[in-house]
Short mmCIF file of C-alpha atoms and ligand atoms in Angstrom, two decimals:
data_model
loop_
_atom_site.label_atom_id
_atom_site.label_comp_id
_atom_site.label_asym_id
_atom_site.label_seq_id
_atom_site.Cartn_x
_atom_site.Cartn_y
_atom_site.Cartn_z
CA MET A 1 -34.33 20.99 -0.65
CA ASN A 2 -32.19 18.69 -2.67
CA LYS A 3 -29.88 16.41 -0.95
CA ALA A 4 -26.03 16.82 -1.57
CA LYS A 5 -24.51 14.15 -3.57
CA ILE A 6 -21.33 12.92 -1.90
CA VAL A 7 -19.11 10.55 -4.06
CA ILE A 8 -16.00 8.75 -2.55
CA VAL A 9 -14.01 6.81 -5.05
CA GLY A 10 -11.58 4.03 -3.69
CA ALA A 11 -12.33 2.08 -0.52
CA GLY A 12 -8.86 1.97 0.90
CA TYR A 13 -7.82 3.43 4.33
CA GLY A 14 -8.83 6.89 3.11
CA GLY A 15 -12.03 6.04 1.31
CA MET A 16 -13.37 3.41 3.69
CA ASN A 17 -12.70 5.87 6.92
CA THR A 18 -14.36 8.80 5.06
CA ALA A 19 -17.42 6.91 4.36
CA VAL A 20 -17.60 5.19 7.69
CA THR A 21 -17.18 8.66 9.44
CA LEU A 22 -19.78 10.47 7.23
CA SER A 23 -22.24 7.78 7.55
CA LYS A 24 -22.01 8.37 11.37
CA LYS A 25 -22.04 12.19 11.11
CA MET A 26 -24.76 12.81 8.68
CA GLY A 27 -28.47 12.00 8.54
CA HIS A 28 -30.40 10.43 5.88
CA ASN A 29 -31.99 13.72 4.95
CA GLU A 30 -28.61 15.37 4.74
CA ALA A 31 -26.75 13.88 1.93
CA SER A 32 -26.72 11.03 -0.36
CA ILE A 33 -23.42 9.11 0.04
CA THR A 34 -22.00 6.80 -2.58
CA LEU A 35 -18.80 4.76 -2.25
CA VAL A 36 -17.09 3.39 -5.58
CA ASN A 37 -14.55 0.68 -5.41
CA LYS A 38 -13.25 -1.91 -7.99
CA HIS A 39 -14.07 -4.76 -5.83
CA ASP A 40 -16.58 -5.55 -3.12
CA TYR A 41 -14.09 -5.87 -0.43
CA HIS A 42 -11.47 -3.51 1.19
CA TYR A 43 -8.00 -4.95 2.04
CA GLN A 44 -5.44 -4.10 4.23
CA THR A 45 -2.72 -2.76 1.88
CA THR A 46 -0.22 -2.50 4.78
CA TRP A 47 -0.16 -6.41 5.23
CA LEU A 48 0.11 -7.27 1.61
CA HIS A 49 3.79 -8.40 1.93
CA GLU A 50 2.64 -11.35 3.88
CA PRO A 51 0.15 -12.80 1.39
CA ALA A 52 2.80 -11.94 -1.35
CA ALA A 53 5.55 -14.07 0.45
CA GLY A 54 3.06 -16.51 1.47
CA THR A 55 3.08 -16.24 5.18
CA MET A 56 -0.69 -15.23 5.36
CA ASP A 57 -3.70 -16.47 3.74
CA PRO A 58 -4.79 -13.39 1.45
CA ASP A 59 -8.33 -13.73 2.72
CA ARG A 60 -7.25 -12.60 6.08
CA THR A 61 -6.28 -9.14 4.56
CA ARG A 62 -9.72 -8.43 3.14
CA VAL A 63 -12.93 -7.12 4.60
CA LYS A 64 -16.22 -7.18 2.78
CA ILE A 65 -17.37 -3.79 2.40
CA SER A 66 -20.93 -4.48 3.22
CA ASP A 67 -19.88 -6.02 6.44
CA VAL A 68 -18.46 -2.71 7.60
CA LEU A 69 -20.45 0.17 6.05
CA ASN A 70 -23.80 1.04 7.09
CA THR A 71 -25.43 0.09 3.41
CA ASN A 72 -28.61 1.95 4.84
CA LYS A 73 -26.85 5.22 4.73
CA VAL A 74 -24.17 4.60 2.09
CA ASN A 75 -24.71 3.27 -1.34
CA PHE A 76 -21.86 0.94 -2.53
CA VAL A 77 -21.06 0.78 -6.26
CA GLN A 78 -18.77 -1.73 -7.34
CA ASP A 79 -17.26 -0.43 -10.44
CA GLU A 80 -13.73 0.79 -11.82
CA VAL A 81 -13.28 4.66 -12.02
CA LEU A 82 -12.02 5.63 -15.57
CA GLU A 83 -11.80 9.48 -15.27
CA ILE A 84 -13.18 12.53 -13.34
CA LYS A 85 -14.87 15.23 -15.63
CA THR A 86 -14.64 17.88 -12.90
CA GLU A 87 -16.38 20.63 -15.34
CA ASP A 88 -19.36 18.29 -15.56
CA LYS A 89 -18.95 17.24 -11.88
CA LYS A 90 -19.07 13.56 -12.99
CA VAL A 91 -17.24 10.53 -12.15
CA ILE A 92 -17.04 8.17 -15.44
CA LEU A 93 -17.01 4.67 -14.51
CA LYS A 94 -16.53 1.60 -16.51
CA GLU A 95 -20.23 0.63 -16.48
CA GLY A 96 -21.77 4.20 -16.16
CA GLU A 97 -21.37 7.50 -14.42
CA LEU A 98 -21.95 9.25 -11.30
CA GLU A 99 -22.87 13.04 -10.59
CA TYR A 100 -21.35 14.70 -7.40
CA ASP A 101 -21.63 17.91 -5.49
CA TYR A 102 -18.73 16.82 -3.35
CA LEU A 103 -16.14 14.36 -4.53
CA VAL A 104 -13.53 12.40 -2.29
CA VAL A 105 -10.64 10.86 -4.43
CA SER A 106 -8.83 8.07 -2.54
CA LEU A 107 -7.80 5.87 -5.24
CA GLY A 108 -4.58 4.94 -3.74
CA ALA A 109 -1.14 4.38 -5.71
CA THR A 110 0.67 2.54 -8.50
CA ALA A 111 4.28 1.66 -8.86
CA GLU A 112 6.89 4.33 -9.69
CA THR A 113 9.05 2.83 -12.43
CA PHE A 114 11.44 5.94 -12.96
CA GLY A 115 11.07 5.29 -16.82
CA ILE A 116 13.22 2.14 -16.10
CA PRO A 117 12.68 -0.23 -19.32
CA GLY A 118 11.10 -3.61 -18.77
CA VAL A 119 9.57 -3.08 -15.31
CA HIS A 120 5.93 -3.52 -16.41
CA GLU A 121 6.72 -6.30 -18.61
CA HIS A 122 9.00 -8.40 -16.23
CA ALA A 123 8.60 -7.54 -12.68
CA PHE A 124 5.63 -7.93 -10.08
CA THR A 125 4.71 -4.41 -9.65
CA LYS A 126 1.05 -4.80 -8.26
CA TRP A 127 0.73 -4.21 -4.39
CA THR A 128 -3.08 -5.38 -4.40
CA LEU A 129 -4.62 -8.37 -3.06
CA ASN A 130 -4.62 -10.09 -6.59
CA GLY A 131 -1.05 -8.82 -7.24
CA ALA A 132 0.17 -10.40 -3.95
CA ARG A 133 -1.72 -13.74 -4.79
CA GLN A 134 0.27 -13.73 -8.16
CA VAL A 135 3.69 -13.25 -6.59
CA LYS A 136 3.05 -16.10 -4.19
CA ASP A 137 1.83 -18.35 -6.66
CA HIS A 138 4.91 -17.65 -8.93
CA ILE A 139 7.45 -18.33 -5.88
CA ASP A 140 5.81 -21.48 -5.23
CA ALA A 141 5.98 -22.48 -8.86
CA GLN A 142 9.78 -21.72 -9.08
CA PHE A 143 10.26 -23.89 -6.18
CA ALA A 144 7.97 -26.86 -7.53
CA ASN A 145 9.87 -26.56 -10.97
CA TYR A 146 13.34 -27.07 -9.56
CA ASN A 147 12.92 -30.72 -9.35
CA ASN A 148 11.09 -31.14 -12.48
CA THR A 149 13.35 -29.45 -14.87
CA ASP A 150 16.61 -30.60 -16.33
CA ASP A 151 17.57 -26.81 -16.57
CA GLN A 152 18.26 -25.79 -12.90
CA HIS A 153 19.55 -22.36 -14.26
CA GLU A 154 20.68 -19.59 -12.03
CA GLY A 155 17.69 -17.40 -12.21
CA LEU A 156 15.11 -20.08 -11.26
CA LEU A 157 15.72 -19.50 -7.35
CA THR A 158 17.21 -16.07 -7.33
CA PHE A 159 14.48 -13.59 -5.96
CA ILE A 160 15.17 -9.96 -6.47
CA VAL A 161 13.31 -7.14 -4.60
CA ALA A 162 13.90 -3.71 -6.17
CA GLY A 163 13.96 -1.10 -3.57
CA ALA A 164 14.98 -1.22 0.08
CA GLY A 165 12.29 1.05 1.36
CA PHE A 166 9.61 -0.18 3.93
CA THR A 167 7.73 -2.33 1.40
CA GLY A 168 10.81 -3.98 -0.05
CA ILE A 169 12.15 -4.59 3.54
CA GLU A 170 9.03 -6.08 5.00
CA PHE A 171 8.45 -8.43 1.93
CA ILE A 172 12.09 -9.65 2.05
CA GLY A 173 11.64 -10.28 5.83
CA GLU A 174 8.53 -12.35 5.29
CA LEU A 175 10.34 -14.27 2.18
CA SER A 176 13.42 -14.92 3.98
CA GLU A 177 11.38 -16.32 6.93
CA ARG A 178 9.67 -18.64 4.57
CA ILE A 179 12.46 -19.92 2.57
CA PRO A 180 13.55 -22.81 4.88
CA GLU A 181 9.85 -24.13 4.66
CA LEU A 182 9.78 -23.96 0.95
CA CYS A 183 13.14 -25.59 0.63
CA LYS A 184 11.81 -28.50 2.93
CA THR A 185 8.53 -28.82 1.06
CA TYR A 186 10.07 -28.97 -2.45
CA ASP A 187 13.16 -30.72 -1.60
CA VAL A 188 15.50 -27.85 -2.66
CA PRO A 189 18.98 -27.44 -1.10
CA ARG A 190 19.06 -24.07 0.74
CA GLU A 191 22.19 -23.03 -0.77
CA LYS A 192 20.35 -23.19 -4.23
CA VAL A 193 18.30 -19.94 -3.13
CA ARG A 194 19.52 -16.58 -3.41
CA LEU A 195 17.59 -13.48 -2.04
CA PHE A 196 18.87 -9.97 -3.25
CA VAL A 197 17.61 -6.54 -2.23
CA VAL A 198 18.83 -4.01 -4.79
CA GLU A 199 18.62 -0.35 -3.68
CA ALA A 200 19.83 2.92 -5.83
CA ALA A 201 20.16 5.15 -2.66
CA PRO A 202 23.38 4.92 -0.37
CA SER A 203 21.33 3.16 2.25
CA ALA A 204 18.44 0.73 2.90
CA LEU A 205 15.32 2.47 4.45
CA PRO A 206 16.53 5.84 3.67
CA GLY A 207 15.72 8.43 6.12
CA PHE A 208 15.05 5.90 8.89
CA ASP A 209 17.39 5.84 12.14
CA PRO A 210 20.75 4.04 11.11
CA GLU A 211 21.04 2.03 14.39
CA LEU A 212 17.56 0.44 13.33
CA VAL A 213 18.56 0.06 9.84
CA GLU A 214 21.95 -1.66 10.88
CA TYR A 215 19.88 -3.96 13.18
CA GLY A 216 17.52 -4.87 10.25
CA MET A 217 20.28 -5.57 7.60
CA ASN A 218 22.20 -7.60 10.03
CA LEU A 219 19.16 -9.67 10.77
CA LEU A 220 18.27 -10.08 7.26
CA GLU A 221 21.73 -11.03 6.28
CA SER A 222 21.75 -13.46 8.68
CA ARG A 223 18.76 -15.12 6.81
CA GLY A 224 20.79 -15.04 3.78
CA VAL A 225 19.56 -11.74 2.16
CA GLU A 226 22.18 -10.20 -0.06
CA PHE A 227 22.15 -6.24 -0.14
CA LYS A 228 23.23 -4.20 -3.23
CA ILE A 229 23.15 -0.82 -1.99
CA ASN A 230 23.98 2.31 -4.14
CA THR A 231 23.22 0.03 -7.05
CA PRO A 232 20.44 1.48 -9.51
CA ILE A 233 18.92 -0.81 -11.88
CA LYS A 234 19.13 0.14 -15.39
CA GLU A 235 17.01 -2.25 -16.83
CA VAL A 236 14.62 -5.37 -16.01
CA THR A 237 14.68 -8.28 -18.72
CA SER A 238 13.00 -11.52 -18.85
CA THR A 239 16.24 -13.20 -17.35
CA GLY A 240 17.25 -10.84 -14.71
CA VAL A 241 18.05 -7.03 -13.86
CA ILE A 242 20.98 -4.95 -15.18
CA VAL A 243 22.78 -2.94 -12.75
CA GLY A 244 25.88 -0.70 -12.53
CA GLU A 245 27.94 -0.98 -15.84
CA GLY A 246 25.91 -3.63 -17.46
CA GLU A 247 26.15 -6.34 -14.78
CA GLU A 248 23.15 -8.83 -14.92
CA ILE A 249 21.77 -10.40 -11.95
CA LYS A 250 19.82 -13.43 -13.27
CA SER A 251 16.39 -13.93 -11.81
CA GLU A 252 12.95 -14.71 -13.03
CA THR A 253 11.36 -13.33 -9.87
CA ILE A 254 11.71 -9.52 -9.61
CA VAL A 255 9.48 -7.80 -7.15
CA TRP A 256 9.21 -4.02 -7.57
CA ALA A 257 8.90 -1.73 -4.33
CA THR A 258 10.69 1.35 -5.54
CA GLY A 259 8.08 3.73 -4.24
CA VAL A 260 4.70 4.84 -5.68
CA ARG A 261 2.97 7.47 -7.41
CA GLY A 262 -0.64 8.44 -7.44
CA ASN A 263 -3.27 6.61 -9.34
CA PRO A 264 -3.34 7.27 -12.99
CA VAL A 265 -6.96 8.55 -12.85
CA ILE A 266 -5.48 11.79 -11.05
CA GLU A 267 -3.41 12.63 -14.20
CA LYS A 268 -5.96 11.50 -16.88
CA SER A 269 -8.66 13.80 -15.26
CA GLY A 270 -6.43 16.84 -15.75
CA PHE A 271 -5.46 17.59 -12.02
CA GLU A 272 -1.97 19.21 -11.65
CA ALA A 273 0.05 16.54 -10.10
CA ASN A 274 3.60 15.74 -8.81
CA ARG A 275 4.42 11.89 -9.51
CA GLY A 276 0.64 11.69 -9.88
CA ARG A 277 -0.12 13.26 -6.54
CA VAL A 278 -2.03 16.35 -6.05
CA LYS A 279 -0.41 19.01 -3.75
CA VAL A 280 -3.57 19.49 -1.87
CA ASP A 281 -4.77 22.69 -0.07
CA PRO A 282 -4.51 22.62 3.81
CA ASP A 283 -8.22 21.67 3.86
CA LEU A 284 -7.41 18.77 1.69
CA ARG A 285 -9.03 20.34 -1.45
CA ALA A 286 -7.48 20.07 -4.73
CA PRO A 287 -6.29 23.62 -5.66
CA GLY A 288 -8.77 25.39 -7.57
CA TYR A 289 -11.77 23.21 -6.73
CA ASP A 290 -14.21 23.98 -4.07
CA ASP A 291 -15.77 20.46 -4.29
CA VAL A 292 -12.90 17.96 -4.72
CA PHE A 293 -11.15 16.60 -1.86
CA VAL A 294 -7.99 14.41 -2.59
CA ILE A 295 -6.57 12.16 0.34
CA GLY A 296 -4.49 9.18 0.90
CA ASP A 297 -1.63 8.17 -1.50
CA CYS A 298 -3.24 10.40 -4.29
CA ALA A 299 -2.37 13.48 -2.04
CA LEU A 300 0.77 15.37 -1.74
CA ILE A 301 1.60 17.31 1.65
CA ILE A 302 4.66 18.94 2.71
CA ASN A 303 6.71 18.36 5.94
CA GLU A 304 7.54 21.94 6.58
CA GLU A 305 10.33 21.08 9.23
CA ILE A 306 12.32 19.47 6.32
CA ASN A 307 10.67 21.02 3.17
CA ARG A 308 10.00 17.55 1.97
CA PRO A 309 6.79 15.50 1.07
CA TYR A 310 5.40 13.07 3.87
CA PRO A 311 5.78 9.74 2.63
CA PRO A 312 2.44 8.20 1.70
CA THR A 313 1.25 5.97 4.52
CA ALA A 314 -2.05 4.40 5.67
CA GLN A 315 -1.42 6.39 9.18
CA ILE A 316 -1.82 9.72 7.05
CA ALA A 317 -4.42 8.53 4.82
CA MET A 318 -6.72 7.59 7.84
CA GLN A 319 -6.08 10.83 9.57
CA MET A 320 -6.87 12.74 6.22
CA ALA A 321 -10.09 10.70 6.04
CA LYS A 322 -11.33 12.29 9.32
CA THR A 323 -10.38 15.85 8.35
CA CYS A 324 -11.89 15.42 5.15
CA ALA A 325 -15.27 14.10 6.48
CA ASN A 326 -15.39 16.79 8.94
CA ASN A 327 -14.80 19.62 6.28
CA ILE A 328 -17.56 18.06 3.92
CA VAL A 329 -20.08 18.19 6.87
CA THR A 330 -19.18 21.78 7.46
CA LEU A 331 -19.53 22.59 3.91
CA ASN A 332 -22.82 20.79 3.51
CA LYS A 333 -24.16 22.99 6.46
CA GLY A 334 -23.08 26.06 4.40
CA GLY A 335 -20.67 26.61 6.95
CA SER A 336 -16.90 28.18 6.47
CA GLY A 337 -13.67 27.85 8.52
CA LEU A 338 -12.81 24.31 7.15
CA GLU A 339 -10.26 22.34 9.28
CA SER A 340 -6.58 22.39 8.27
CA PHE A 341 -4.83 18.99 7.92
CA LYS A 342 -2.06 18.51 10.23
CA PRO A 343 -0.32 14.95 10.46
CA ASP A 344 0.05 13.37 13.96
CA ILE A 345 2.89 10.99 13.12
CA LYS A 346 2.62 8.39 16.23
CA GLY A 347 5.78 6.46 15.09
CA THR A 348 6.69 3.96 12.37
CA VAL A 349 7.24 0.22 12.53
CA ALA A 350 8.73 -2.08 9.84
CA SER A 351 8.21 -5.74 10.19
CA LEU A 352 11.05 -7.97 9.32
CA GLY A 353 9.33 -11.35 9.20
CA GLY A 354 8.79 -13.84 12.11
CA LYS A 355 8.68 -12.08 15.59
CA GLU A 356 11.06 -9.48 14.43
CA ALA A 357 10.49 -5.80 13.86
CA ILE A 358 12.29 -2.25 14.00
CA GLY A 359 10.78 1.16 14.52
CA VAL A 360 10.32 4.34 16.36
CA VAL A 361 7.40 5.12 18.67
CA GLY A 362 7.39 8.75 19.86
CA SER A 363 10.94 9.25 20.06
CA LYS A 364 11.74 5.80 21.36
CA LYS A 365 13.59 3.29 19.22
CA ILE A 366 12.22 -0.31 19.45
CA TYR A 367 13.56 -3.61 18.23
CA GLY A 368 12.72 -7.42 18.05
CA GLY A 369 9.91 -8.66 20.23
CA THR A 370 8.86 -5.25 21.38
CA ALA A 371 8.69 -3.87 17.73
CA ASN A 372 6.98 -6.89 16.75
CA PHE A 373 4.30 -6.36 19.26
CA MET A 374 3.81 -2.80 18.39
CA LYS A 375 3.34 -3.63 14.77
CA LYS A 376 0.59 -6.05 15.58
CA MET A 377 -0.99 -3.55 17.73
CA ILE A 378 -0.88 -0.88 14.85
CA ASP A 379 -2.32 -3.37 12.45
CA ASN A 380 -5.27 -4.25 14.93
CA ARG A 381 -5.91 -0.54 15.65
CA ALA A 382 -6.51 0.14 11.96
CA LEU A 383 -9.03 -2.64 12.07
CA PHE A 384 -10.73 -1.17 15.25
CA VAL A 385 -10.91 2.15 13.93
CA LEU A 386 -12.80 0.91 10.70
CA GLY A 387 -15.08 -1.56 12.01
CA GLY A 388 -14.96 -1.45 15.76
CA PRO A 389 -13.95 -4.26 18.23
CA MET A 390 -15.76 -7.16 16.19
CA LEU A 391 -13.63 -6.59 13.05
CA ALA A 392 -10.45 -6.34 15.25
CA LEU A 393 -11.26 -9.61 16.81
CA LYS A 394 -12.21 -11.31 13.68
CA LYS A 395 -9.41 -10.26 11.51
CA GLY A 396 -6.74 -8.74 13.91
CA LYS A 397 -3.35 -10.36 14.68
CA PHE A 398 -3.52 -12.35 17.73
CA PRO A 399 -1.69 -13.60 19.86
CA LEU A 400 0.07 -10.30 20.37
P1 LIG B 1 -5.45 2.09 -0.55
O1 LIG B 1 -5.58 1.72 0.82
O2 LIG B 1 -4.21 1.65 -1.48
O3 LIG B 1 -6.73 2.27 -1.29
C1 LIG B 1 -7.02 2.35 -2.78
C2 LIG B 1 -8.29 1.74 -3.16
O4 LIG B 1 -8.85 2.24 -4.36
C3 LIG B 1 -8.28 0.15 -3.34
O5 LIG B 1 -9.45 -0.62 -2.60
C4 LIG B 1 -8.57 -0.11 -4.65
O6 LIG B 1 -8.76 -1.26 -5.11
C5 LIG B 1 -9.25 1.20 -5.14
N1 LIG B 1 -9.12 1.36 -6.61
C6 LIG B 1 -7.67 1.54 -7.11
N2 LIG B 1 -8.16 2.23 -8.54
C7 LIG B 1 -9.31 2.14 -8.46
C8 LIG B 1 -10.18 2.49 -9.53
N3 LIG B 1 -9.66 2.99 -10.77
N4 LIG B 1 -11.85 2.25 -9.61
C9 LIG B 1 -11.99 1.87 -8.44
N5 LIG B 1 -11.25 1.59 -7.29
C10 LIG B 1 -10.08 1.80 -7.46
N6 LIG B 1 1.61 2.53 5.56
C11 LIG B 1 1.67 2.70 6.85
O7 LIG B 1 1.26 3.53 7.36
N7 LIG B 1 2.57 1.63 7.86
C12 LIG B 1 2.77 0.67 7.09
O8 LIG B 1 3.44 -0.15 7.85
C13 LIG B 1 2.81 0.43 5.69
N8 LIG B 1 3.20 -0.73 5.14
C14 LIG B 1 2.74 -1.02 4.02
C15 LIG B 1 3.25 -2.15 3.44
C16 LIG B 1 3.09 -2.77 1.99
C17 LIG B 1 3.42 -3.76 1.36
C18 LIG B 1 2.43 -1.51 1.09
C19 LIG B 1 2.11 -1.96 -0.26
C20 LIG B 1 2.18 -0.36 1.65
C21 LIG B 1 2.44 -0.13 3.20
N9 LIG B 1 1.95 1.25 3.59
C22 LIG B 1 2.08 1.40 5.11
C23 LIG B 1 1.40 2.24 2.70
C24 LIG B 1 -0.11 2.30 2.87
O9 LIG B 1 -0.48 1.02 2.49
C25 LIG B 1 -0.72 3.12 1.89
O10 LIG B 1 -0.24 4.50 2.22
C26 LIG B 1 -2.43 3.17 2.22
O11 LIG B 1 -2.70 2.04 1.77
C27 LIG B 1 -2.86 4.47 1.29
O12 LIG B 1 -4.39 4.37 1.46
P2 LIG B 1 -5.36 4.82 0.36
O13 LIG B 1 -6.61 4.75 1.01
O14 LIG B 1 -4.79 6.01 -0.40
O15 LIG B 1 -5.00 3.78 -0.82
#
């Protein structure tokens, strides 16, 4: 009997955890498992605001795939996925192609620009390891330039975060913590630096508990962050952002964090999608396909209680990985009665830089040091789930 060919594309929270689970549940004779990823490392996407702001060494966020994966059971291919040809059951890579019997699409997300002109040209949009390095290097260079130019113009040390969702707030939290150190290192007077968060919605952290939002905004304001709420960005230019009736906030550093859409490979491959995300069946397969699972940020699932999509999170991606792996094992054994995916939301915690955070765990609101402790526990747990105690100890956030 031919072994089933299982191909997993993308080694983020969804893909890595699917590969690890399958490698534990399936024997050598049952299937050949292949994981494809652009790089030979997995990175903790949920940590990227830290290296981007320069408060963490980027290397700390990455884990070599071969250090975690049982490469006797999973064949790793470092390549870029260009397209999926579902009719031919093939994944087209930059350097070749792969055939599959079962495919797991877990390629993550890309920036949502809402068609606003100038975003891709003038803003930092890439929440990847290399994208984070680029933001950090640029911020340092702006500070270094200050005392080496006769033109100490307004935009030089004005930093704008577009979007006051989780990513934007976590990033400005880190950056606002680092500003005093940057000012000291580069001999820059603190009052020359301006930090803005520009948000189109009527509140920061839309949908989050108002009391926690107030705590977070007050804290960030005390560090000098200026919020422009209810202020849609109309255009991004080489000199700043245009808001409202044409007012320009001058800045040479615009960090884009207004939300995400599914990886472009989804739409390119002809899957029916909503903002690049496939509204998956309860068993996590793409509608109309019995051999293609879509998980993580590429998948859309509805929270029936409020009739709105669940926000794409690592928490959900990891849970989907488990259901997806179980369902592939069942299908491969010729079984039916696949598991339906139901997210189990344990809580949400946003870091605010330093020892500060806000969040909800269960139904309890948490602030400050308690929330910061929980955030580290959550980050360490993700490492533990992926690579056991050794990985958690090697890369985890200690002391708690
Ligand atoms: P990812 O983890 O993004 O992985 C996708 C993988 O696919 C990457 O390895 C990438 O290199 C690879 N890839 C992409 N395109 C290709 C291609 N064409 N070919 C080959 N490989 C490719 N969620 C939470 O639950 N809690 C948080 O606190 C939280 N904080 C966040 C903070 C920040 C700064 C950001 C950016 C996100 C945060 N999130 C958080 C969201 C969370 O990171 C995502 O929901 C999660 O990473 C999605 O997992 P995924 O497996 O779908 O994609």
